[in-house]
Coordinates of C-alpha atoms (C1' of nucleotides) in Angstrom, one line a residue:
Chain A
M1 CA -18.2 -16.0 12.6
S2 CA -14.8 -16.9 14.3
E3 CA -13.4 -18.0 10.9
E4 CA -9.8 -18.9 11.5
R5 CA -7.5 -16.8 9.3
A6 CA -4.7 -18.8 7.6
L7 CA -1.2 -17.9 8.9
N8 CA 1.1 -16.2 6.6
F9 CA 4.6 -17.8 6.2
L10 CA 6.1 -15.4 8.7
E11 CA 3.5 -16.3 11.4
E12 CA 4.2 -19.9 10.5
I13 CA 8.0 -19.4 11.1
I14 CA 7.3 -17.6 14.4
E15 CA 4.8 -20.2 15.6
K16 CA 7.2 -22.9 14.9
D17 CA 10.0 -21.0 16.7
L18 CA 7.6 -20.5 19.6
S19 CA 6.7 -24.2 19.9
D20 CA 10.4 -25.2 19.4
N21 CA 11.3 -22.7 22.2
T22 CA 14.0 -21.4 19.8
H23 CA 14.2 -18.0 21.5
D24 CA 12.9 -18.9 25.0
G25 CA 9.5 -18.3 23.5
T26 CA 10.1 -14.7 22.7
V27 CA 9.6 -12.7 19.6
H28 CA 11.6 -9.5 18.9
T29 CA 11.3 -7.6 15.7
R30 CA 12.3 -4.2 14.6
F31 CA 11.5 -1.6 12.0
P32 CA 14.7 -0.1 10.6
P33 CA 14.2 3.0 8.4
E34 CA 16.9 5.1 7.1
P35 CA 16.2 8.7 8.1
N36 CA 16.6 10.2 4.7
G37 CA 13.0 10.6 3.5
Y38 CA 9.4 10.4 4.3
L39 CA 7.6 7.1 5.0
H40 CA 5.2 5.9 2.3
I41 CA 2.5 3.4 2.0
G42 CA 5.1 0.6 1.3
H43 CA 6.7 1.4 4.6
A44 CA 3.4 1.2 6.2
K45 CA 3.3 -2.5 5.2
S46 CA 6.6 -3.1 6.9
I47 CA 5.5 -1.3 10.0
C48 CA 2.2 -3.4 10.2
V49 CA 4.2 -6.5 9.6
N50 CA 7.0 -5.9 12.3
F51 CA 4.8 -4.1 14.9
G52 CA 1.9 -6.4 14.2
L53 CA 3.9 -9.6 14.5
A54 CA 5.3 -8.3 17.8
Q55 CA 1.8 -7.4 19.0
K56 CA 0.2 -10.7 18.0
Y57 CA 2.9 -12.8 19.7
K58 CA 3.3 -10.6 22.7
G59 CA 6.8 -9.7 21.8
K60 CA 8.6 -6.4 21.3
C61 CA 9.4 -4.3 18.3
N62 CA 12.2 -1.8 18.2
L63 CA 12.4 1.3 16.1
R64 CA 16.0 1.4 14.9
F65 CA 17.1 4.2 12.7
D66 CA 19.7 2.8 10.1
D67 CA 21.8 6.0 10.2
T68 CA 25.2 4.7 9.0
N69 CA 25.4 7.3 6.1
P70 CA 25.9 10.8 7.5
S71 CA 25.7 12.5 4.2
T72 CA 22.1 11.7 3.5
E73 CA 20.4 11.5 6.9
E74 CA 18.8 14.3 8.8
T75 CA 16.9 14.8 12.1
E76 CA 14.0 16.2 10.3
F77 CA 13.2 12.7 8.9
V78 CA 13.7 11.1 12.3
D79 CA 10.9 13.2 13.6
S80 CA 8.5 12.7 10.8
I81 CA 9.1 8.9 10.7
K82 CA 8.3 8.8 14.4
A83 CA 5.2 10.8 14.0
D84 CA 4.0 8.6 11.1
I85 CA 4.6 5.3 13.0
R86 CA 2.6 6.7 16.0
W87 CA -0.2 8.0 13.8
L88 CA -0.4 4.6 12.2
G89 CA -1.1 3.3 15.9
F90 CA 2.0 1.7 16.8
E91 CA 4.5 2.4 19.7
W92 CA 8.1 0.9 19.6
D93 CA 9.6 -0.6 22.8
N94 CA 12.9 1.0 22.2
E95 CA 14.0 3.9 20.1
L96 CA 17.4 3.0 18.9
Y97 CA 20.0 4.1 16.2
A98 CA 22.5 2.0 14.5
S99 CA 24.9 5.0 15.5
D100 CA 24.4 4.0 19.0
Y101 CA 26.5 0.9 18.1
F102 CA 29.3 2.8 16.3
E103 CA 31.8 1.9 19.0
Q104 CA 30.8 -1.6 19.3
L105 CA 30.8 -2.1 15.5
F106 CA 34.3 -0.6 15.4
Q107 CA 35.4 -3.2 17.8
Y108 CA 33.7 -6.0 15.8
A109 CA 35.7 -4.8 12.8
Q110 CA 38.9 -5.0 14.9
Q111 CA 38.0 -8.5 15.9
L112 CA 37.7 -9.4 12.3
I113 CA 41.0 -7.9 11.6
Q114 CA 42.6 -9.9 14.5
K115 CA 41.1 -13.0 13.0
G116 CA 42.5 -12.3 9.7
L117 CA 39.1 -11.9 8.3
A118 CA 39.3 -8.1 7.1
Y119 CA 41.9 -5.9 5.7
V120 CA 42.4 -2.3 4.7
D121 CA 42.5 -1.7 1.0
D122 CA 43.9 1.5 -0.7
S123 CA 42.4 0.8 -4.0
T124 CA 40.2 3.4 -5.5
A125 CA 36.5 2.7 -6.0
E126 CA 37.2 2.2 -9.8
E127 CA 40.1 -0.3 -9.2
M128 CA 38.0 -2.2 -6.7
A129 CA 35.0 -2.3 -9.1
A130 CA 37.3 -3.7 -11.8
L131 CA 38.7 -6.5 -9.6
K132 CA 35.2 -7.3 -8.4
G133 CA 34.4 -9.2 -11.6
T134 CA 30.8 -9.7 -13.0
P135 CA 28.1 -11.9 -12.0
T136 CA 29.4 -14.3 -14.7
T137 CA 33.2 -13.7 -14.2
V138 CA 34.9 -14.3 -10.9
G139 CA 36.7 -11.3 -9.3
S140 CA 40.4 -11.3 -8.4
D141 CA 42.3 -10.4 -5.2
S142 CA 43.2 -6.9 -4.5
P143 CA 46.9 -6.3 -4.1
F144 CA 46.4 -5.2 -0.5
R145 CA 44.5 -8.3 0.4
N146 CA 47.4 -9.9 2.1
R147 CA 48.5 -7.2 4.5
S148 CA 49.5 -8.5 8.0
I149 CA 47.1 -8.4 10.9
E150 CA 49.3 -5.8 12.5
E151 CA 49.4 -3.5 9.5
N152 CA 45.7 -3.8 9.1
A153 CA 45.1 -3.0 12.7
L154 CA 47.3 0.1 12.6
L155 CA 45.8 1.2 9.3
F156 CA 42.2 0.9 10.5
S157 CA 43.0 2.8 13.8
E158 CA 44.6 5.6 11.7
M159 CA 41.6 5.6 9.5
R160 CA 39.5 6.2 12.7
A161 CA 42.0 8.8 13.9
G162 CA 41.3 10.9 10.7
K163 CA 44.8 10.4 9.1
Y164 CA 43.3 9.8 5.7
P165 CA 41.0 11.7 3.4
D166 CA 37.5 10.5 2.1
G167 CA 38.0 7.6 -0.2
A168 CA 41.7 6.9 0.5
K169 CA 41.1 3.6 2.1
V170 CA 38.3 1.2 3.0
L171 CA 38.1 -1.7 5.3
R172 CA 37.0 -4.9 3.6
A173 CA 35.9 -8.3 4.8
K174 CA 38.2 -11.1 3.5
I175 CA 35.8 -13.7 2.2
D176 CA 36.2 -14.9 -1.4
M177 CA 36.7 -12.9 -4.7
K178 CA 35.4 -15.9 -6.7
H179 CA 32.1 -16.2 -4.7
D180 CA 28.9 -16.7 -6.7
N181 CA 27.3 -14.1 -4.5
M182 CA 28.7 -10.7 -5.5
L183 CA 28.0 -9.4 -1.9
M184 CA 30.5 -12.0 -0.7
R185 CA 33.5 -10.8 -2.9
D186 CA 35.3 -9.1 0.0
P187 CA 32.6 -6.4 0.7
V188 CA 33.5 -3.0 1.9
I189 CA 32.5 -2.8 5.6
Y190 CA 34.0 0.7 6.6
R191 CA 34.5 3.8 4.5
I192 CA 36.1 7.1 5.4
K193 CA 33.6 10.0 5.4
H194 CA 34.6 13.3 7.1
A195 CA 31.0 14.2 7.4
H196 CA 28.8 15.5 10.2
H197 CA 26.4 13.0 11.6
H198 CA 23.0 13.9 12.8
R199 CA 23.6 12.3 16.2
T200 CA 27.4 11.6 16.7
G201 CA 28.4 15.0 15.2
N202 CA 32.1 15.0 14.3
H203 CA 33.1 12.1 16.6
W204 CA 33.6 9.7 13.6
C205 CA 35.2 10.0 10.3
I206 CA 34.7 6.4 9.3
Y207 CA 31.2 4.9 9.0
P208 CA 30.2 1.2 8.7
M209 CA 28.3 0.1 5.7
Y210 CA 24.8 -1.2 5.8
D211 CA 25.9 -4.9 5.8
F212 CA 28.3 -4.4 8.7
A213 CA 25.7 -2.6 10.7
H214 CA 22.3 -4.0 10.2
G215 CA 22.9 -7.7 11.2
Q216 CA 25.0 -6.8 14.1
S217 CA 22.6 -4.2 15.3
D218 CA 19.8 -6.9 15.2
S219 CA 22.3 -9.1 17.1
I220 CA 23.0 -6.5 19.8
E221 CA 19.2 -6.0 20.3
R222 CA 18.6 -9.7 20.3
I223 CA 16.3 -9.4 17.4
T224 CA 14.6 -12.9 16.9
H225 CA 13.1 -12.2 13.5
S226 CA 14.8 -9.6 11.2
I227 CA 12.1 -9.1 8.6
C228 CA 12.9 -7.2 5.4
T229 CA 11.9 -7.2 1.8
M230 CA 13.0 -9.5 -1.0
E231 CA 15.8 -7.5 -2.4
F232 CA 17.9 -8.2 0.7
I233 CA 17.9 -12.0 0.1
P234 CA 21.3 -11.9 -1.3
H235 CA 22.6 -10.0 1.8
R236 CA 21.4 -12.8 4.2
E237 CA 24.5 -14.9 3.3
L238 CA 26.6 -12.0 4.4
Y239 CA 24.5 -11.2 7.4
D240 CA 25.0 -14.8 8.6
W241 CA 28.7 -14.7 7.8
F242 CA 29.4 -11.8 10.2
I243 CA 27.2 -13.3 12.8
E244 CA 29.1 -16.5 12.7
K245 CA 32.5 -15.0 12.6
L246 CA 31.8 -12.6 15.4
E247 CA 30.1 -15.2 17.3
I248 CA 27.3 -13.1 18.4
F249 CA 23.6 -13.7 19.1
P250 CA 22.2 -15.4 16.0
S251 CA 19.4 -13.0 14.6
H252 CA 17.8 -14.4 11.5
Q253 CA 16.7 -12.5 8.5
Y254 CA 13.4 -13.3 6.7
E255 CA 12.2 -11.7 3.6
F256 CA 8.8 -10.9 2.4
A257 CA 7.6 -9.1 -1.0
R258 CA 7.1 -5.4 -0.6
G259 CA 3.7 -4.2 -1.6
N260 CA 3.1 -2.3 -4.7
V261 CA 0.0 -0.5 -5.3
N262 CA -1.0 0.4 -8.9
Y263 CA -1.1 4.0 -10.0
M264 CA 1.5 4.8 -7.3
V265 CA 5.3 5.2 -7.3
T266 CA 7.2 4.7 -4.0
S267 CA 10.8 4.9 -5.0
K268 CA 12.5 7.7 -2.8
R269 CA 14.2 9.0 -6.0
R270 CA 11.0 9.5 -7.8
L271 CA 9.1 10.9 -4.9
L272 CA 11.7 13.3 -4.4
Q273 CA 11.5 14.4 -8.1
L274 CA 7.7 14.9 -7.8
V275 CA 8.3 17.3 -4.8
K276 CA 11.5 19.0 -6.1
E277 CA 10.1 19.6 -9.6
N278 CA 6.7 20.9 -8.2
Y279 CA 4.5 18.1 -9.8
V280 CA 2.9 18.1 -6.2
E281 CA 2.9 20.6 -3.4
G282 CA 5.2 18.7 -1.0
W283 CA 5.7 15.5 0.7
D284 CA 2.2 15.7 2.3
D285 CA 0.4 16.6 -0.9
P286 CA -2.8 14.5 -0.8
R287 CA -1.9 12.9 -4.0
M288 CA 1.3 11.5 -2.7
P289 CA 1.7 7.8 -1.5
T290 CA 3.4 9.0 1.5
I291 CA 1.9 8.4 4.9
S292 CA 1.6 12.1 5.5
G293 CA -0.1 12.7 2.2
L294 CA -2.5 9.9 2.7
R295 CA -3.3 11.3 6.1
R296 CA -3.9 14.7 4.7
R297 CA -6.0 13.2 2.0
G298 CA -8.3 11.8 4.8
Y299 CA -7.2 8.2 5.0
T300 CA -7.3 6.9 8.5
A301 CA -4.7 4.7 10.3
A302 CA -7.2 1.9 10.6
S303 CA -8.0 1.8 6.9
L304 CA -4.3 1.6 6.2
R305 CA -3.9 -1.3 8.6
N306 CA -6.8 -3.0 7.4
F307 CA -5.7 -2.5 3.8
W308 CA -2.3 -4.3 4.5
D309 CA -4.1 -6.9 6.6
N310 CA -6.3 -7.6 3.7
V311 CA -3.4 -7.8 1.2
G312 CA -1.5 -10.3 3.3
V313 CA 2.2 -11.3 3.3
A314 CA 3.8 -13.5 0.8
K315 CA 7.0 -13.7 -1.3
R316 CA 5.8 -13.2 -4.8
D317 CA 5.8 -9.9 -6.7
N318 CA 2.5 -8.2 -6.6
N319 CA 0.7 -5.1 -7.9
I320 CA -2.2 -4.4 -5.6
D321 CA -5.4 -2.7 -7.1
I322 CA -5.7 0.7 -5.7
N323 CA -9.5 -0.2 -5.6
L324 CA -8.8 -2.4 -2.5
L325 CA -7.3 0.7 -0.6
E326 CA -10.4 2.7 -1.5
F327 CA -12.6 0.0 -0.5
C328 CA -11.0 0.0 2.9
I329 CA -11.3 3.7 3.5
R330 CA -15.0 3.7 2.4
E331 CA -15.8 0.8 4.4
E332 CA -14.6 2.6 7.5
L333 CA -15.9 6.0 6.8
N334 CA -19.4 4.8 5.9
K335 CA -19.6 3.5 9.5
T336 CA -18.1 6.6 11.1
A337 CA -18.2 9.7 8.9
L338 CA -20.7 12.4 9.8
R339 CA -23.2 13.1 7.0
R340 CA -23.3 16.6 5.7
M341 CA -24.6 18.3 2.6
A342 CA -22.5 20.4 0.1
V343 CA -23.0 21.6 -3.4
I344 CA -19.9 21.8 -5.4
N345 CA -21.4 22.7 -8.8
P346 CA -24.3 24.9 -7.8
V347 CA -27.3 26.0 -9.7
K348 CA -30.2 27.9 -8.1
L349 CA -33.5 26.3 -7.5
I350 CA -36.6 28.5 -6.7
I351 CA -39.5 27.0 -4.8
T352 CA -42.4 28.9 -6.2
N353 CA -45.0 28.1 -3.6
L354 CA -43.0 29.2 -0.6
P355 CA -43.0 32.9 0.2
D356 CA -39.9 35.0 0.4
G357 CA -38.4 35.2 3.9
E358 CA -40.0 32.1 5.1
S359 CA -37.6 29.7 6.6
I360 CA -38.5 26.1 7.7
S361 CA -36.3 24.2 10.1
L362 CA -35.7 20.5 9.5
Q363 CA -34.0 17.7 11.3
A364 CA -31.3 15.7 9.5
E365 CA -29.5 12.5 10.8
N366 CA -25.8 12.8 11.3
N367 CA -25.3 9.2 10.3
H368 CA -28.1 6.7 10.0
E369 CA -25.7 3.9 10.1
V370 CA -24.9 4.7 13.7
E371 CA -27.3 4.3 16.6
N372 CA -26.6 7.5 18.5
A373 CA -25.0 9.8 15.9
G374 CA -27.8 12.4 16.5
E375 CA -29.3 14.9 14.4
R376 CA -28.7 18.6 13.4
T377 CA -31.1 21.3 12.3
I378 CA -31.0 22.5 8.9
S379 CA -33.0 25.4 7.2
F380 CA -35.1 25.3 4.1
S381 CA -36.4 28.2 2.2
N382 CA -37.6 29.3 -1.3
T383 CA -34.1 29.7 -2.6
L384 CA -31.9 26.7 -2.8
W385 CA -28.7 25.5 -4.2
I386 CA -28.6 22.1 -5.9
E387 CA -26.2 20.3 -8.0
R388 CA -25.9 21.2 -11.8
D389 CA -25.7 17.4 -12.5
D390 CA -29.0 16.9 -10.9
F391 CA -30.9 18.7 -13.6
M392 CA -31.4 17.7 -17.2
E393 CA -33.3 19.6 -19.7
N394 CA -33.9 16.4 -21.8
P395 CA -33.3 13.6 -19.3
P396 CA -32.9 10.1 -20.6
N397 CA -35.3 7.3 -19.5
K398 CA -33.6 6.1 -16.2
Y399 CA -32.7 9.6 -15.1
F400 CA -34.3 9.7 -11.5
R401 CA -33.4 13.4 -10.8
L402 CA -34.8 16.7 -11.9
G403 CA -36.0 17.7 -15.3
P404 CA -39.0 19.6 -16.6
G405 CA -42.1 18.1 -15.0
L406 CA -40.2 15.6 -12.9
K407 CA -40.4 14.9 -9.2
V408 CA -37.6 14.3 -6.9
R409 CA -37.1 14.4 -3.1
L410 CA -34.9 16.9 -1.5
K411 CA -33.0 14.8 1.1
H412 CA -34.3 15.4 4.6
A413 CA -36.9 17.8 3.1
Y414 CA -39.8 17.7 0.8
I415 CA -40.7 16.3 -2.7
I416 CA -40.5 18.9 -5.4
E417 CA -41.9 19.0 -8.8
C418 CA -39.9 21.1 -11.5
T419 CA -42.2 23.5 -13.2
D420 CA -39.9 25.7 -15.2
F421 CA -36.3 26.7 -15.7
K422 CA -34.3 29.6 -17.2
K423 CA -31.2 29.8 -19.6
D424 CA -28.9 32.5 -20.6
E425 CA -27.7 33.2 -24.1
Q426 CA -25.1 30.5 -23.9
G427 CA -27.7 28.0 -23.1
T428 CA -26.5 27.6 -19.5
I429 CA -29.2 26.8 -16.9
T430 CA -29.4 29.8 -14.6
E431 CA -32.5 29.1 -12.5
I432 CA -34.8 26.2 -12.1
Y433 CA -38.3 26.5 -10.7
A434 CA -40.3 23.9 -8.7
R435 CA -43.2 23.7 -6.3
Y436 CA -42.9 21.6 -3.2
F437 CA -45.6 19.4 -1.5
P438 CA -45.8 20.6 2.0
E439 CA -47.5 17.2 3.2
S440 CA -44.3 15.3 1.9
K441 CA -42.1 16.4 4.7
S442 CA -39.3 13.9 5.4
G443 CA -40.3 11.7 8.2
S444 CA -44.0 12.5 8.2
D445 CA -44.9 12.1 4.5
T446 CA -48.6 11.8 3.9
S447 CA -48.6 12.9 0.3
G448 CA -48.6 9.4 -1.2
I449 CA -46.3 10.6 -3.8
K450 CA -43.6 8.1 -4.8
V451 CA -40.3 9.3 -6.4
K452 CA -37.2 7.3 -7.3
G453 CA -34.7 10.1 -6.8
V454 CA -33.3 11.9 -3.9
I455 CA -30.9 14.9 -4.3
H456 CA -29.0 17.1 -1.8
W457 CA -29.3 20.7 -1.6
L458 CA -28.5 23.7 0.5
D459 CA -30.5 26.8 1.6
C460 CA -28.9 29.8 -0.1
H461 CA -29.7 31.9 3.0
S462 CA -27.5 29.8 5.4
A463 CA -25.0 28.0 3.1
K464 CA -21.4 29.0 3.6
K465 CA -18.6 29.3 0.9
A466 CA -16.0 26.7 0.9
E467 CA -13.1 25.6 -1.3
V468 CA -13.2 21.9 -2.3
R469 CA -10.4 20.0 -3.6
L470 CA -11.1 16.9 -5.8
Y471 CA -8.3 14.5 -6.3
D472 CA -7.8 11.8 -8.9
K473 CA -5.0 9.3 -9.4
L474 CA -1.5 10.9 -9.8
F475 CA -0.7 8.8 -12.9
T476 CA -2.6 7.7 -15.9
V477 CA -1.2 4.3 -16.1
E478 CA -1.0 1.5 -13.6
D479 CA 2.8 1.3 -13.4
P480 CA 4.4 4.5 -14.7
T481 CA 7.9 3.1 -14.1
S482 CA 7.6 0.1 -16.4
E483 CA 6.4 2.2 -19.3
E484 CA 8.6 3.5 -22.1
G485 CA 10.1 6.8 -21.3
D486 CA 10.0 8.9 -18.2
F487 CA 7.5 8.2 -15.5
K488 CA 6.7 11.7 -15.3
D489 CA 5.3 11.6 -18.9
F490 CA 2.4 9.6 -17.2
I491 CA 1.3 12.1 -14.6
N492 CA -2.3 12.7 -14.7
K493 CA -2.8 16.5 -15.5
D494 CA -6.3 16.3 -13.9
S495 CA -5.1 14.8 -10.5
L496 CA -6.3 17.9 -8.8
S497 CA -9.3 20.1 -9.4
I498 CA -10.0 23.0 -7.2
V499 CA -13.6 24.1 -6.8
R500 CA -13.3 27.6 -5.2
D501 CA -17.0 28.4 -4.9
A502 CA -18.6 25.5 -3.4
W503 CA -21.4 25.7 -0.8
V504 CA -21.5 23.8 2.4
E505 CA -23.7 23.5 5.5
P506 CA -22.9 26.0 8.2
A507 CA -22.3 23.2 10.5
L508 CA -19.2 22.4 8.6
L509 CA -17.4 25.7 9.6
E510 CA -16.8 24.0 13.0
A511 CA -15.1 21.0 11.5
T512 CA -11.9 20.0 13.3
D513 CA -8.8 18.6 11.5
E514 CA -9.7 15.0 12.7
D515 CA -13.2 15.1 11.6
K516 CA -14.4 12.9 8.6
F517 CA -17.5 13.7 6.6
Q518 CA -19.5 12.2 4.0
F519 CA -20.9 14.9 1.7
L520 CA -24.0 13.2 0.7
R521 CA -23.9 11.6 -2.7
L522 CA -20.4 13.2 -3.4
G523 CA -17.9 11.3 -1.3
Y524 CA -15.8 11.5 1.9
F525 CA -14.2 14.7 2.8
C526 CA -11.9 16.2 5.5
K527 CA -10.9 19.6 6.3
D528 CA -7.4 20.5 4.9
K529 CA -4.7 21.8 7.2
N530 CA -4.3 25.1 5.1
S531 CA -7.9 26.2 6.0
T532 CA -8.2 29.5 7.7
D533 CA -11.1 31.0 9.8
T534 CA -12.3 32.8 6.7
H535 CA -11.3 30.2 4.2
I536 CA -12.3 26.6 4.7
I537 CA -10.9 23.9 2.4
F538 CA -12.1 20.4 2.2
N539 CA -10.2 17.5 0.6
R540 CA -12.0 14.8 -1.0
T541 CA -10.6 11.5 0.4
V542 CA -12.5 9.3 -2.1
G543 CA -15.8 9.4 -3.9
L544 CA -18.8 7.2 -3.2
K545 CA -19.3 4.4 -5.5
D546 CA -21.3 5.7 -8.4
S547 CA -23.4 3.2 -10.3
W548 CA -25.1 6.0 -12.3
A549 CA -21.8 7.2 -13.6
K550 CA -21.1 3.6 -14.7
E551 CA -24.5 3.6 -16.4
V552 CA -23.8 6.8 -18.2
K553 CA -20.4 5.5 -19.3
K554 CA -21.8 2.3 -20.8
A555 CA -24.3 4.3 -22.8
Chain B
rU1 C1' 25.7 -15.4 -19.2
rG2 C1' 26.3 -16.7 -13.1
rC3 C1' 23.9 -16.8 -8.5
rC4 C1' 19.3 -16.0 -5.7
rU5 C1' 13.9 -15.8 -6.0
rG6 C1' 9.0 -16.5 -7.4
rA7 C1' 4.7 -18.4 -10.5
rU8 C1' -3.3 -20.3 -8.2
rG9 C1' -9.4 -16.1 -11.6
rG10 C1' -8.6 -9.1 -13.9
rU11 C1' -6.0 -8.0 -8.7
rG12 C1' -4.3 -9.7 -3.8
rU13 C1' -4.2 -14.1 -1.0
rA14 C1' -5.5 -19.4 1.0
rA15 C1' -5.7 -24.6 0.5
rU16 C1' 1.0 -27.7 3.9
rG17 C1' -0.7 -35.3 -0.9
rG18 C1' -7.6 -35.8 -0.4
rU19 C1' -14.2 -31.2 -2.5
rA20 C1' -9.4 -25.2 -5.5
rG21 C1' -11.8 -21.2 -1.1
rC22 C1' -11.8 -15.8 0.7
rA23 C1' -11.5 -10.5 -0.4
rC24 C1' -11.4 -6.5 -4.0
rA25 C1' -12.9 -5.5 -9.0
rG26 C1' -16.7 -7.1 -12.7
rC27 C1' -21.7 -8.6 -14.0
rA28 C1' -27.1 -9.5 -12.5
rG29 C1' -30.7 -8.7 -9.0
rU30 C1' -33.2 -7.4 -3.9
rU31 C1' -33.8 -3.4 -0.3
rU32 C1' -33.2 1.7 0.2
rU33 C1' -35.6 9.2 1.7
rU34 C1' -27.6 9.0 -0.4
rG35 C1' -28.0 5.8 -8.1
rG36 C1' -24.4 5.3 -1.0
rU37 C1' -24.9 1.2 2.6
rA38 C1' -26.7 -3.8 3.3
rC39 C1' -28.0 -8.4 1.1
rU40 C1' -28.4 -12.2 -2.8
rG41 C1' -26.7 -14.5 -7.0
rU42 C1' -22.8 -14.9 -10.7
rU43 C1' -18.5 -14.8 -14.4
rA44 C1' -13.5 -16.2 -13.9
rG45 C1' -7.8 -19.6 -11.7
rU46 C1' -3.5 -23.9 -10.4
rC47 C1' 2.8 -21.3 -16.2
rU48 C1' 4.5 -25.8 -19.3
rU49 C1' 6.0 -30.9 -20.3
rG50 C1' 7.1 -35.4 -18.1
rG51 C1' 7.4 -38.5 -13.6
rU52 C1' 5.9 -40.4 -8.5
rU53 C1' 1.1 -41.8 -6.3
rC54 C1' -5.3 -44.8 -5.7
rG55 C1' -5.1 -39.4 -5.7
rA56 C1' -0.8 -33.6 -7.1
rA57 C1' -1.9 -26.5 -6.9
rU58 C1' 1.2 -29.2 -3.3
rC59 C1' 6.4 -34.1 -4.1
rC60 C1' 10.6 -35.0 -8.1
rA61 C1' 12.9 -33.7 -13.0
rG62 C1' 13.4 -30.6 -17.3
rG63 C1' 11.6 -26.2 -19.7
rU64 C1' 9.1 -21.2 -19.9
rC65 C1' 8.2 -16.6 -18.0
rG66 C1' 8.8 -12.8 -13.9
rG67 C1' 11.7 -10.3 -10.2
rG68 C1' 16.4 -9.3 -7.6
rU69 C1' 21.6 -9.0 -7.7
rA70 C1' 27.9 -6.4 -10.2
rA71 C1' 27.2 1.8 -4.8
rC72 C1' 33.1 3.6 -0.5
rC73 C1' 23.6 3.8 -0.7
rA74 C1' 20.2 1.4 2.6

RNA sequence: UGCCUGAUGGUGUAAUGGUAGCACAGCAGUUUUUGGUACUGUUAGUCUUGGUUCGAAUCCAGGUCGGGUAACCA
């Protein structure tokens, strides 16, 4: 059973470094979000990788906010990011901010200037773009490229002092305008932004660019393995260049493929659109791929961790089947969720051989998968709710539920036999009649009657009203962003269906926000945060596998 | 068009020159007081063309296809 799991390529790198004693046998990673949005399932992968690696190799993992752009970043996001990471089950060793290093970074820039490796450029963004060249044509030098060290030093300090307006000047690294790697063509490393920063306030009016902040921050924190996604590969050359020229701790960047899940979009821009244009009801809408959305939907932290563990870490593009995610949550909830009964599309069932007013108490297991999950008492009477789907006037051959003359077991209760039913003018079934077999009581059945079907039910006298929200995929196609046209054209109109008049067991009124339930035969559910004392709402996390539905579909 | 990357069943991921395996999905069956769960069986894969080698998914060369890359974003 102790099957050895193969190492992924990052683990191989780390184990080699460990055995070579590259960093005195230490591992130090970091998770570096920009606080300008909510975390989503893709970030969860990065979190699992970075914190997970630190955990596995008894190292450390920092949480570092990459807050070098004051115009987009907010404290609100800092808080939500921290909450999401903790909820996922990880704790950082240090909570840090790139903005903590602004003074140090400024000095690094001065050092570059002194070494003749950086210069102040007065060109406009357009002029700079024009001189940058294209991937196939080399760039050419800016007219400001050969300013003296003294002039550059003075200008840069004046930039800091606030002498110039936004956009008037930038500081650039002096590398090579003919470099194959566009990022090495004298990248901008500081820009002027007279903007309020969420942490440093108005102390600064110049801010470092990502490339001039990230690697150095890693270095300052002595990050041994700076792990990011594949699109940063071209940045590595610059990352290494700064570290080499500044002669600072040699952190190394390693890249893995970010995880894409089909039927989901995770770009910040698109997620923002969904929220802003009210396609969903907020960042934590249960249909959103955000951590907060998944949490509200009923996904557990463990299921998300298992999901990414299952997927693995590699470098090739991927498109993970959402079925795997659903498998992971079902697998967990099957073992942990309390079983309850609910009827979401009710029709009345009358037991004809039980007198009015008689109530029978029955015991029902909370979860037969678990040894000590206990039991609860439920009531049974002559007026019940059952699921409309569980009755057919003209059932096909392999239909194991109720129909005229058919027998079925009511879960935890008795076997019944359908004797009659009533329809209204529209042909809708209004009532179903059945007799029950008293000697077929669940757990002490002496009737000798064998039935193939078991259905769930609720006693009309004790059932409570509840709202139930059923979710489906947010999109109708696997990858809405690769389709012709706008991704919003592929939004699933039926991604949410609200059932306002569902019935649930009275025990469910005591549900807490953390409780997970399996509504028998319907799926896994959790209480929504918008529930009130008088109006309880349940979200369906995921349905049960339904081989009957498949059968029906085939026919 | 340059540079950087990558390519193993439908999907994800192993095999690190020596039997192509695991998980999800699919299909078939057994069990079952959830048409759930569990269990069993099963379909299906090395991008291509050469080369090296006793032996290649793995090494080499060419090609094909995918992704990234030209923000004072990260």
